[in-house]
Amino acid sequence: MFKYQALSLLYMTTADNFEGLNAEQVLEAKALAKRIIPLREAQFTSTGHKLDQHPDMIRDLSNKRPHIVSAHIMPTDICNLACSFCSVADRNSPYQKTSVVHSDEYKRAPFLDMETEIIPAVQTLKKWGLQAIIFSGGGEPTFYKDKKGHNFADLVRYMKGENLEVALINNGTRLGEMPKDVYEALEWIRVSWYPFEYPGVYNKDLNIPKPGPNSTLGYSLVVTDKPHKDFHMPLEEDPLFGYYVDAVKMINEHGKKAGAEYIRLVPDCHVAGEQHLMLHRVAQALQDEIGELVLYQQKFHRPPKQCFNGYVRPVIYANGLVFPCDSLILNDSSDRRFHPKYAMTDIKNLDSYLEGSVGNLKSLISNTNSMCPKCVFYENNTLMGQYISGERGVPNPAPEPMIHKNFV
Ligand code: SF4
């Protein structure tokens, strides 16, 4: 079991002010500035603390060169479930929403092609430093199958053959069928649980194999104020705690038997301001009540001054576009999907895009306040900006090594 060792804030707050933020955002920015991160949260989630563990990346950014440490690949848009809280809208009917401007990219099939898209992109990213891949969605990554029949196992075996670390964020419904060599090759596996809308799936009998000797298994549950699609009004704090507590206890018992190391409770990041802080209080109260595997994640919104995330940890989505992060779908103007207006480039032009950015690592989002008011990577972007400007260099002495350090 990991110790709850507190980690200090990463970015300087002395000159911090909340200029340009509205009242809701100031509330969250203040909470963000006060948070103390337990070591366990820094290890198992992306808080920015792992960035300092990559001196080559810091040097490259200071020389105005991209340096990719890890990348998300979201290989398909297809899912077997349709949870109402899901961060991505309209799975299984990709690109049909009328409010999306249909581009050529959005008329394609809802998966990436392994030979002509994924492999060339991975080779490009390796050239720029890539060490780790996270498969996630979008859709459910284990449903991946391209036109030539390549499936998820083929993807994992290919990445391992390239000496990459591989992780998987998934809904847990297909892990029991996964070939053992593939399952055990995963550095970490995170299963998103949602027992309220799918009680027949997410219960004590859900088949999650024990992790391999070198894998970390974790569970995740979104704490949302409308925890079932039939709720039209948000629940208040006490009823919400009451609604979740037995489910989290059940997941905790399941996790102990399955060999999970944590159950991440993440407040629903579609909700902002005081309502979001309320969800944080509920998640904290659930952690206090149940303890054991429960890990409340302190994720707050704040738009960064500039966005550099895609120069270090880009996201390749099933629509063939490359994005600066996996959370831009939280922003209202994203239409709850990986909208082309947030794209850095398309998968075919990734190498020339990165080459073209050398010497000029400009912000990947032109106006972060208007486009990304719900950014959850304020610290990551602030740190990257400090590396680029030279304000922050390679730490000396080097920080204590952290597990999963390549999953920045
Ligand atoms: S500024 Fe926007 S694109 Fe960049 S990390 Fe934040 S949400 Fe993602």
Tab-separated table of C-alpha atoms and ligand atoms in Angstrom:
chain	number	residue	atom	x	y	z
A	1	MET	CA	0.000	0.000	0.000
A	2	PHE	CA	1.326	3.464	-0.869
A	3	LYS	CA	1.802	6.113	1.729
A	4	TYR	CA	-0.190	9.319	1.629
A	5	GLN	CA	2.870	11.462	1.220
A	6	ALA	CA	1.963	15.040	0.378
A	7	LEU	CA	3.583	16.678	-2.626
A	8	SER	CA	4.019	20.400	-2.823
A	9	LEU	CA	2.584	22.626	-5.494
A	10	LEU	CA	4.534	22.550	-8.701
A	11	TYR	CA	4.057	25.982	-10.111
A	12	MET	CA	4.822	29.354	-8.618
A	13	THR	CA	1.824	31.066	-7.131
A	14	THR	CA	3.467	34.245	-5.875
A	15	ALA	CA	2.634	36.216	-9.002
A	16	ASP	CA	-0.622	34.379	-9.529
A	17	ASN	CA	-3.711	36.409	-10.107
A	18	PHE	CA	-7.072	35.445	-11.432
A	19	GLU	CA	-7.231	38.014	-14.196
A	20	GLY	CA	-9.643	37.115	-16.975
A	21	LEU	CA	-11.453	34.453	-14.956
A	22	ASN	CA	-15.151	34.633	-14.169
A	23	ALA	CA	-16.493	34.106	-10.630
A	24	GLU	CA	-16.998	30.349	-11.112
A	25	GLN	CA	-13.477	29.954	-12.432
A	26	VAL	CA	-11.990	31.961	-9.559
A	27	LEU	CA	-13.621	29.560	-7.093
A	28	GLU	CA	-11.984	26.601	-8.805
A	29	ALA	CA	-8.648	28.354	-9.340
A	30	LYS	CA	-8.467	29.061	-5.602
A	31	ALA	CA	-9.210	25.414	-4.802
A	32	LEU	CA	-6.561	24.348	-7.313
A	33	ALA	CA	-3.959	26.643	-5.765
A	34	LYS	CA	-4.611	25.177	-2.311
A	35	ARG	CA	-4.613	21.476	-3.144
A	36	ILE	CA	-1.973	19.176	-1.716
A	37	ILE	CA	-1.437	16.090	-3.813
A	38	PRO	CA	-0.954	12.708	-2.124
A	39	LEU	CA	1.831	10.664	-3.693
A	40	ARG	CA	-0.682	8.001	-4.728
A	41	GLU	CA	-2.666	10.558	-6.757
A	42	ALA	CA	0.507	11.794	-8.484
A	43	GLN	CA	1.513	8.223	-9.363
A	44	PHE	CA	-1.791	7.056	-10.760
A	45	THR	CA	-3.092	10.217	-12.425
A	46	SER	CA	-1.675	13.072	-14.466
A	47	THR	CA	-1.004	15.877	-11.991
A	48	GLY	CA	2.142	17.240	-13.660
A	49	HIS	CA	4.475	15.815	-11.014
A	50	LYS	CA	5.924	13.275	-13.444
A	51	LEU	CA	7.095	15.955	-15.881
A	52	ASP	CA	10.093	16.863	-13.741
A	53	GLN	CA	11.279	13.239	-14.087
A	54	HIS	CA	12.133	13.776	-17.764
A	55	PRO	CA	15.324	15.834	-18.148
A	56	ASP	CA	15.582	15.144	-21.910
A	57	MET	CA	12.098	16.502	-22.419
A	58	ILE	CA	12.862	19.593	-20.346
A	59	ARG	CA	16.051	20.246	-22.343
A	60	ASP	CA	14.269	19.793	-25.675
A	61	LEU	CA	11.439	22.138	-24.698
A	62	SER	CA	13.971	24.753	-23.554
A	63	ASN	CA	15.560	24.413	-27.011
A	64	LYS	CA	12.090	24.968	-28.530
A	65	ARG	CA	11.752	21.379	-29.738
A	66	PRO	CA	8.721	19.131	-29.090
A	67	HIS	CA	9.504	16.056	-27.012
A	68	ILE	CA	6.781	13.422	-26.877
A	69	VAL	CA	6.925	11.338	-23.687
A	70	SER	CA	3.562	9.593	-23.962
A	71	ALA	CA	0.574	9.609	-26.297
A	72	HIS	CA	-3.056	8.628	-26.042
A	73	ILE	CA	-4.400	6.600	-28.916
A	74	MET	CA	-8.182	6.402	-29.100
A	75	PRO	CA	-8.424	3.791	-31.845
A	76	THR	CA	-12.195	3.542	-32.233
A	77	ASP	CA	-15.362	5.482	-31.582
A	78	ILE	CA	-17.449	2.363	-31.042
A	79	CYS	CA	-18.669	1.374	-27.567
A	80	ASN	CA	-20.973	-1.342	-26.254
A	81	LEU	CA	-22.351	0.957	-23.519
A	82	ALA	CA	-23.808	4.466	-23.522
A	83	CYS	CA	-23.318	5.870	-20.021
A	84	SER	CA	-25.052	9.220	-19.682
A	85	PHE	CA	-22.050	10.772	-17.900
A	86	CYS	CA	-19.604	9.768	-20.665
A	87	SER	CA	-17.319	12.592	-21.656
A	88	VAL	CA	-17.801	11.876	-25.357
A	89	ALA	CA	-21.256	12.254	-26.893
A	90	ASP	CA	-22.903	10.098	-29.530
A	91	ARG	CA	-20.696	7.061	-29.496
A	92	ASN	CA	-21.823	4.497	-32.080
A	93	SER	CA	-23.311	7.147	-34.309
A	94	PRO	CA	-20.122	8.993	-34.989
A	95	TYR	CA	-20.137	12.378	-36.536
A	96	GLN	CA	-23.867	12.548	-37.063
A	97	LYS	CA	-24.628	15.407	-34.719
A	98	THR	CA	-26.011	18.306	-36.719
A	99	SER	CA	-24.156	20.967	-34.780
A	100	VAL	CA	-20.818	19.572	-35.925
A	101	VAL	CA	-19.509	20.997	-39.143
A	102	HIS	CA	-18.883	17.892	-41.197
A	103	SER	CA	-15.380	17.797	-42.498
A	104	ASP	CA	-13.807	15.128	-44.667
A	105	GLU	CA	-12.163	13.750	-41.546
A	106	TYR	CA	-15.544	13.242	-39.920
A	107	LYS	CA	-16.893	11.176	-42.804
A	108	ARG	CA	-14.405	8.402	-42.244
A	109	ALA	CA	-14.949	5.013	-40.573
A	110	PRO	CA	-14.942	5.123	-36.753
A	111	PHE	CA	-11.537	3.534	-36.301
A	112	LEU	CA	-7.921	4.192	-37.172
A	113	ASP	CA	-6.205	1.935	-39.683
A	114	MET	CA	-3.333	0.044	-38.063
A	115	GLU	CA	-0.964	-0.222	-41.031
A	116	THR	CA	-1.478	3.129	-42.701
A	117	GLU	CA	-2.208	5.332	-39.694
A	118	ILE	CA	-1.276	3.919	-36.288
A	119	ILE	CA	2.088	2.355	-37.161
A	120	PRO	CA	3.410	5.382	-39.102
A	121	ALA	CA	2.215	7.712	-36.317
A	122	VAL	CA	3.950	5.618	-33.659
A	123	GLN	CA	7.166	5.597	-35.690
A	124	THR	CA	6.946	9.380	-35.965
A	125	LEU	CA	6.316	9.788	-32.252
A	126	LYS	CA	9.223	7.486	-31.405
A	127	LYS	CA	11.472	9.781	-33.387
A	128	TRP	CA	10.310	12.563	-31.060
A	129	GLY	CA	10.954	10.586	-27.873
A	130	LEU	CA	7.833	8.449	-27.325
A	131	GLN	CA	8.078	5.981	-24.437
A	132	ALA	CA	4.505	5.114	-23.514
A	133	ILE	CA	1.076	4.694	-25.103
A	134	ILE	CA	-2.309	4.907	-23.390
A	135	PHE	CA	-5.196	3.292	-25.238
A	136	SER	CA	-8.464	4.917	-24.287
A	137	GLY	CA	-11.660	6.363	-25.759
A	138	GLY	CA	-13.803	7.853	-27.231
A	139	GLY	CA	-15.217	4.438	-27.722
A	140	GLU	CA	-14.181	1.228	-25.989
A	141	PRO	CA	-10.624	0.524	-27.232
A	142	THR	CA	-10.926	-3.253	-26.885
A	143	PHE	CA	-13.562	-3.181	-29.657
A	144	TYR	CA	-10.946	-1.967	-32.103
A	145	LYS	CA	-10.978	-3.788	-35.413
A	146	ASP	CA	-9.849	-2.210	-38.676
A	147	LYS	CA	-10.828	-3.155	-42.228
A	148	LYS	CA	-7.985	-5.641	-42.507
A	149	GLY	CA	-9.046	-7.340	-39.269
A	150	HIS	CA	-6.308	-5.995	-36.954
A	151	ASN	CA	-7.648	-5.980	-33.432
A	152	PHE	CA	-6.727	-4.610	-30.019
A	153	ALA	CA	-4.381	-7.516	-29.242
A	154	ASP	CA	-2.485	-6.751	-32.464
A	155	LEU	CA	-2.085	-3.136	-31.344
A	156	VAL	CA	-0.691	-4.072	-27.924
A	157	ARG	CA	1.677	-6.700	-29.317
A	158	TYR	CA	2.958	-4.226	-31.888
A	159	MET	CA	3.619	-1.549	-29.241
A	160	LYS	CA	5.421	-4.006	-26.982
A	161	GLY	CA	7.535	-5.089	-29.976
A	162	GLU	CA	8.525	-1.434	-30.286
A	163	ASN	CA	9.654	-1.407	-26.623
A	164	LEU	CA	6.883	0.935	-25.596
A	165	GLU	CA	5.063	0.833	-22.280
A	166	VAL	CA	1.341	0.352	-22.818
A	167	ALA	CA	-1.651	1.199	-20.623
A	168	LEU	CA	-5.393	0.768	-21.107
A	169	ILE	CA	-8.387	2.793	-19.945
A	170	ASN	CA	-11.520	0.742	-20.640
A	171	ASN	CA	-14.978	-0.185	-19.422
A	172	GLY	CA	-13.970	-3.622	-18.110
A	173	THR	CA	-16.542	-5.620	-20.045
A	174	ARG	CA	-14.036	-7.432	-22.284
A	175	LEU	CA	-11.046	-7.988	-20.035
A	176	GLY	CA	-12.114	-11.534	-19.202
A	177	GLU	CA	-11.707	-12.470	-22.895
A	178	MET	CA	-8.383	-10.750	-23.429
A	179	PRO	CA	-5.437	-13.058	-24.274
A	180	LYS	CA	-3.265	-13.488	-21.168
A	181	ASP	CA	-0.064	-12.298	-22.870
A	182	VAL	CA	-1.816	-9.076	-23.899
A	183	TYR	CA	-3.421	-8.448	-20.506
A	184	GLU	CA	-0.181	-9.046	-18.642
A	185	ALA	CA	1.806	-6.882	-21.051
A	186	LEU	CA	-0.132	-3.805	-19.942
A	187	GLU	CA	1.756	-1.567	-17.547
A	188	TRP	CA	-1.516	-0.460	-16.029
A	189	ILE	CA	-5.206	-1.025	-16.623
A	190	ARG	CA	-7.922	1.312	-15.422
A	191	VAL	CA	-11.520	0.098	-15.454
A	192	SER	CA	-14.273	2.715	-15.500
A	193	TRP	CA	-17.213	1.486	-13.414
A	194	TYR	CA	-20.761	2.682	-13.664
A	195	PRO	CA	-23.083	0.546	-11.579
A	196	PHE	CA	-26.104	2.882	-11.633
A	197	GLU	CA	-27.131	2.588	-15.281
A	198	TYR	CA	-25.667	-0.890	-15.827
A	199	PRO	CA	-26.245	-2.827	-12.600
A	200	GLY	CA	-26.305	-6.082	-14.594
A	201	VAL	CA	-22.742	-5.377	-15.767
A	202	TYR	CA	-21.132	-3.550	-12.876
A	203	ASN	CA	-21.683	-5.720	-9.831
A	204	LYS	CA	-19.627	-7.972	-7.556
A	205	ASP	CA	-19.480	-10.629	-10.284
A	206	LEU	CA	-17.832	-8.474	-12.967
A	207	ASN	CA	-15.020	-10.607	-14.392
A	208	ILE	CA	-11.787	-8.657	-14.047
A	209	PRO	CA	-8.728	-10.946	-14.198
A	210	LYS	CA	-5.971	-10.443	-11.654
A	211	PRO	CA	-3.249	-8.185	-13.058
A	212	GLY	CA	0.045	-9.668	-14.210
A	213	PRO	CA	3.131	-9.441	-11.988
A	214	ASN	CA	4.231	-6.147	-13.588
A	215	SER	CA	0.808	-4.538	-14.038
A	216	THR	CA	-1.193	-2.145	-11.901
A	217	LEU	CA	-4.962	-2.556	-11.890
A	218	GLY	CA	-7.104	0.420	-10.908
A	219	TYR	CA	-10.791	1.259	-10.984
A	220	SER	CA	-12.463	4.580	-11.654
A	221	LEU	CA	-15.881	6.033	-10.947
A	222	VAL	CA	-17.198	9.458	-11.936
A	223	VAL	CA	-18.994	11.326	-9.150
A	224	THR	CA	-21.723	13.227	-10.942
A	225	ASP	CA	-24.732	15.139	-9.661
A	226	LYS	CA	-27.081	13.319	-12.056
A	227	PRO	CA	-25.921	9.749	-11.547
A	228	HIS	CA	-28.671	8.189	-13.634
A	229	LYS	CA	-30.068	9.250	-17.002
A	230	ASP	CA	-33.583	9.344	-15.516
A	231	PHE	CA	-32.570	12.146	-13.124
A	232	HIS	CA	-33.475	15.491	-14.607
A	233	MET	CA	-32.484	17.518	-11.565
A	234	PRO	CA	-29.083	17.346	-9.892
A	235	LEU	CA	-28.921	15.674	-6.482
A	236	GLU	CA	-27.787	17.719	-3.498
A	237	GLU	CA	-24.746	16.888	-1.405
A	238	ASP	CA	-26.149	14.557	1.279
A	239	PRO	CA	-28.492	12.553	-0.989
A	240	LEU	CA	-25.670	12.242	-3.485
A	241	PHE	CA	-23.321	10.801	-0.858
A	242	GLY	CA	-26.091	8.372	0.117
A	243	TYR	CA	-26.598	7.387	-3.513
A	244	TYR	CA	-22.913	6.542	-4.028
A	245	VAL	CA	-21.769	5.082	-0.752
A	246	ASP	CA	-22.974	1.480	-1.135
A	247	ALA	CA	-21.806	1.309	-4.741
A	248	VAL	CA	-18.312	2.491	-3.791
A	249	LYS	CA	-18.198	-0.024	-0.937
A	250	MET	CA	-19.121	-2.813	-3.375
A	251	ILE	CA	-16.440	-1.667	-5.846
A	252	ASN	CA	-13.912	-1.483	-3.014
A	253	GLU	CA	-14.639	-5.102	-2.027
A	254	HIS	CA	-14.436	-6.196	-5.671
A	255	GLY	CA	-11.125	-4.357	-6.079
A	256	LYS	CA	-9.564	-6.004	-3.042
A	257	LYS	CA	-10.392	-9.462	-4.423
A	258	ALA	CA	-9.284	-8.632	-7.974
A	259	GLY	CA	-5.955	-7.155	-6.903
A	260	ALA	CA	-6.762	-3.511	-7.721
A	261	GLU	CA	-4.542	-0.881	-6.119
A	262	TYR	CA	-6.921	2.050	-6.198
A	263	ILE	CA	-10.450	3.220	-6.962
A	264	ARG	CA	-10.268	6.703	-8.365
A	265	LEU	CA	-13.296	8.873	-7.580
A	266	VAL	CA	-13.266	11.762	-10.005
A	267	PRO	CA	-15.773	14.622	-9.724
A	268	ASP	CA	-17.634	15.107	-13.020
A	269	CYS	CA	-15.607	17.714	-14.900
A	270	HIS	CA	-18.535	18.771	-17.074
A	271	VAL	CA	-19.864	20.573	-14.023
A	272	ALA	CA	-18.208	23.838	-12.994
A	273	GLY	CA	-17.931	26.293	-10.104
A	274	GLU	CA	-19.684	25.726	-6.769
A	275	GLN	CA	-21.479	22.621	-8.097
A	276	HIS	CA	-18.127	21.104	-9.041
A	277	LEU	CA	-16.728	21.905	-5.587
A	278	MET	CA	-19.759	20.131	-4.104
A	279	LEU	CA	-18.872	17.004	-6.107
A	280	HIS	CA	-15.342	17.259	-4.711
A	281	ARG	CA	-16.717	17.330	-1.176
A	282	VAL	CA	-18.805	14.227	-1.874
A	283	ALA	CA	-15.773	12.395	-3.323
A	284	GLN	CA	-13.668	13.432	-0.326
A	285	ALA	CA	-16.408	12.268	2.076
A	286	LEU	CA	-16.595	8.904	0.302
A	287	GLN	CA	-12.828	8.523	0.632
A	288	ASP	CA	-13.003	9.459	4.325
A	289	GLU	CA	-15.865	7.037	4.944
A	290	ILE	CA	-14.551	4.013	3.043
A	291	GLY	CA	-10.778	4.522	2.883
A	292	GLU	CA	-8.884	1.404	1.734
A	293	LEU	CA	-8.590	1.561	-2.075
A	294	VAL	CA	-10.532	4.801	-2.529
A	295	LEU	CA	-8.566	7.662	-4.066
A	296	TYR	CA	-10.337	10.963	-4.543
A	297	GLN	CA	-8.815	12.859	-7.469
A	298	GLN	CA	-8.543	16.617	-7.002
A	299	LYS	CA	-9.165	17.782	-10.542
A	300	PHE	CA	-10.133	21.434	-10.974
A	301	HIS	CA	-10.750	23.659	-13.978
A	302	ARG	CA	-8.630	26.584	-14.961
A	303	PRO	CA	-7.698	27.727	-18.461
A	304	PRO	CA	-3.910	28.008	-18.796
A	305	LYS	CA	-2.400	31.111	-20.352
A	306	GLN	CA	-1.065	28.969	-23.189
A	307	CYS	CA	-1.426	25.316	-24.234
A	308	PHE	CA	1.679	23.199	-24.877
A	309	ASN	CA	0.341	19.793	-23.828
A	310	GLY	CA	0.408	18.323	-27.345
A	311	TYR	CA	4.169	18.838	-27.650
A	312	VAL	CA	4.650	16.335	-24.812
A	313	ARG	CA	1.528	14.129	-24.560
A	314	PRO	CA	-0.649	14.382	-27.697
A	315	VAL	CA	-3.851	12.500	-28.388
A	316	ILE	CA	-4.610	10.644	-31.617
A	317	TYR	CA	-8.328	10.241	-32.018
A	318	ALA	CA	-10.383	7.771	-34.069
A	319	ASN	CA	-11.279	10.563	-36.503
A	320	GLY	CA	-7.673	10.679	-37.733
A	321	LEU	CA	-6.848	13.992	-36.079
A	322	VAL	CA	-4.200	14.785	-33.478
A	323	PHE	CA	-5.215	16.874	-30.458
A	324	PRO	CA	-3.384	18.629	-27.613
A	325	CYS	CA	-5.144	16.685	-24.848
A	326	ASP	CA	-7.775	14.090	-23.962
A	327	SER	CA	-9.950	16.480	-21.958
A	328	LEU	CA	-10.831	19.204	-24.451
A	329	ILE	CA	-14.228	17.530	-24.841
A	330	LEU	CA	-15.113	19.083	-21.469
A	331	ASN	CA	-15.262	22.516	-23.076
A	332	ASP	CA	-18.756	23.467	-24.126
A	333	SER	CA	-17.648	24.678	-27.530
A	334	SER	CA	-16.146	21.255	-28.298
A	335	ASP	CA	-19.702	19.954	-28.695
A	336	ARG	CA	-18.630	17.113	-26.366
A	337	ARG	CA	-16.498	15.519	-29.023
A	338	PHE	CA	-13.036	15.753	-30.529
A	339	HIS	CA	-13.957	18.676	-32.710
A	340	PRO	CA	-11.581	19.521	-35.591
A	341	LYS	CA	-11.226	23.125	-34.426
A	342	TYR	CA	-9.058	21.878	-31.522
A	343	ALA	CA	-6.838	19.670	-33.727
A	344	MET	CA	-3.087	20.274	-34.024
A	345	THR	CA	-2.864	18.394	-37.307
A	346	ASP	CA	-4.003	15.159	-38.900
A	347	ILE	CA	-2.302	11.835	-38.355
A	348	LYS	CA	-0.732	11.763	-41.832
A	349	ASN	CA	1.002	15.107	-41.359
A	350	LEU	CA	2.162	14.586	-37.784
A	351	ASP	CA	5.896	14.430	-38.519
A	352	SER	CA	5.946	17.552	-40.695
A	353	TYR	CA	3.810	19.344	-38.121
A	354	LEU	CA	6.270	18.571	-35.329
A	355	GLU	CA	9.237	19.472	-37.571
A	356	GLY	CA	7.535	22.736	-38.424
A	357	SER	CA	7.121	23.642	-34.769
A	358	VAL	CA	10.851	23.430	-33.990
A	359	GLY	CA	12.120	26.844	-32.953
A	360	ASN	CA	8.602	28.127	-32.441
A	361	LEU	CA	6.618	26.214	-29.822
A	362	LYS	CA	3.622	28.473	-29.939
A	363	SER	CA	0.438	27.884	-27.973
A	364	LEU	CA	-1.620	25.094	-29.542
A	365	ILE	CA	-4.845	26.898	-28.655
A	366	SER	CA	-5.068	30.513	-29.767
A	367	ASN	CA	-7.438	31.743	-27.066
A	368	THR	CA	-7.458	29.387	-24.094
A	369	ASN	CA	-9.942	31.498	-22.098
A	370	SER	CA	-12.670	31.261	-24.695
A	371	MET	CA	-11.886	27.804	-26.130
A	372	CYS	CA	-10.808	25.941	-22.994
A	373	PRO	CA	-12.566	27.382	-19.934
A	374	LYS	CA	-12.789	23.861	-18.476
A	375	CYS	CA	-9.161	22.884	-18.954
A	376	VAL	CA	-7.975	20.461	-16.254
A	377	PHE	CA	-4.305	20.715	-17.217
A	378	TYR	CA	-3.450	24.145	-15.868
A	379	GLU	CA	-0.369	22.930	-13.956
A	380	ASN	CA	0.920	20.728	-16.802
A	381	ASN	CA	0.673	23.600	-19.272
A	382	THR	CA	2.145	26.114	-16.828
A	383	LEU	CA	5.126	23.836	-16.181
A	384	MET	CA	5.671	23.203	-19.886
A	385	GLY	CA	5.546	26.953	-20.497
A	386	GLN	CA	8.183	27.410	-17.790
A	387	TYR	CA	10.452	24.792	-19.392
A	388	ILE	CA	10.048	26.477	-22.792
A	389	SER	CA	10.806	29.950	-21.447
A	390	GLY	CA	13.751	28.663	-19.377
A	391	GLU	CA	12.092	29.830	-16.160
A	392	ARG	CA	12.269	26.235	-14.877
A	393	GLY	CA	15.087	23.831	-15.725
A	394	VAL	CA	16.077	20.253	-15.001
A	395	PRO	CA	15.599	19.775	-11.253
A	396	ASN	CA	18.774	19.375	-9.233
A	397	PRO	CA	18.801	17.153	-7.300
A	398	ALA	CA	16.664	14.861	-9.464
A	399	PRO	CA	13.292	14.004	-7.914
A	400	GLU	CA	12.661	10.577	-6.389
A	401	PRO	CA	11.770	8.130	-9.198
A	402	MET	CA	8.044	7.570	-9.465
A	403	ILE	CA	6.247	4.502	-10.820
A	404	HIS	CA	4.517	5.005	-14.182
A	405	LYS	CA	6.744	8.022	-14.713
A	406	ASN	CA	6.446	7.780	-18.506
A	407	PHE	CA	2.675	8.245	-18.286
A	408	VAL	CA	3.045	11.982	-17.724
B	1	SF4	S1	-5.848	24.344	-23.056
B	1	SF4	FE1	-7.470	23.125	-24.074
B	1	SF4	S2	-6.425	21.752	-25.488
B	1	SF4	FE2	-4.878	22.561	-24.056
B	1	SF4	S3	-4.726	21.053	-22.412
B	1	SF4	FE3	-6.275	22.540	-21.765
B	1	SF4	S4	-8.278	21.749	-22.492
B	1	SF4	FE4	-6.619	20.633	-23.547
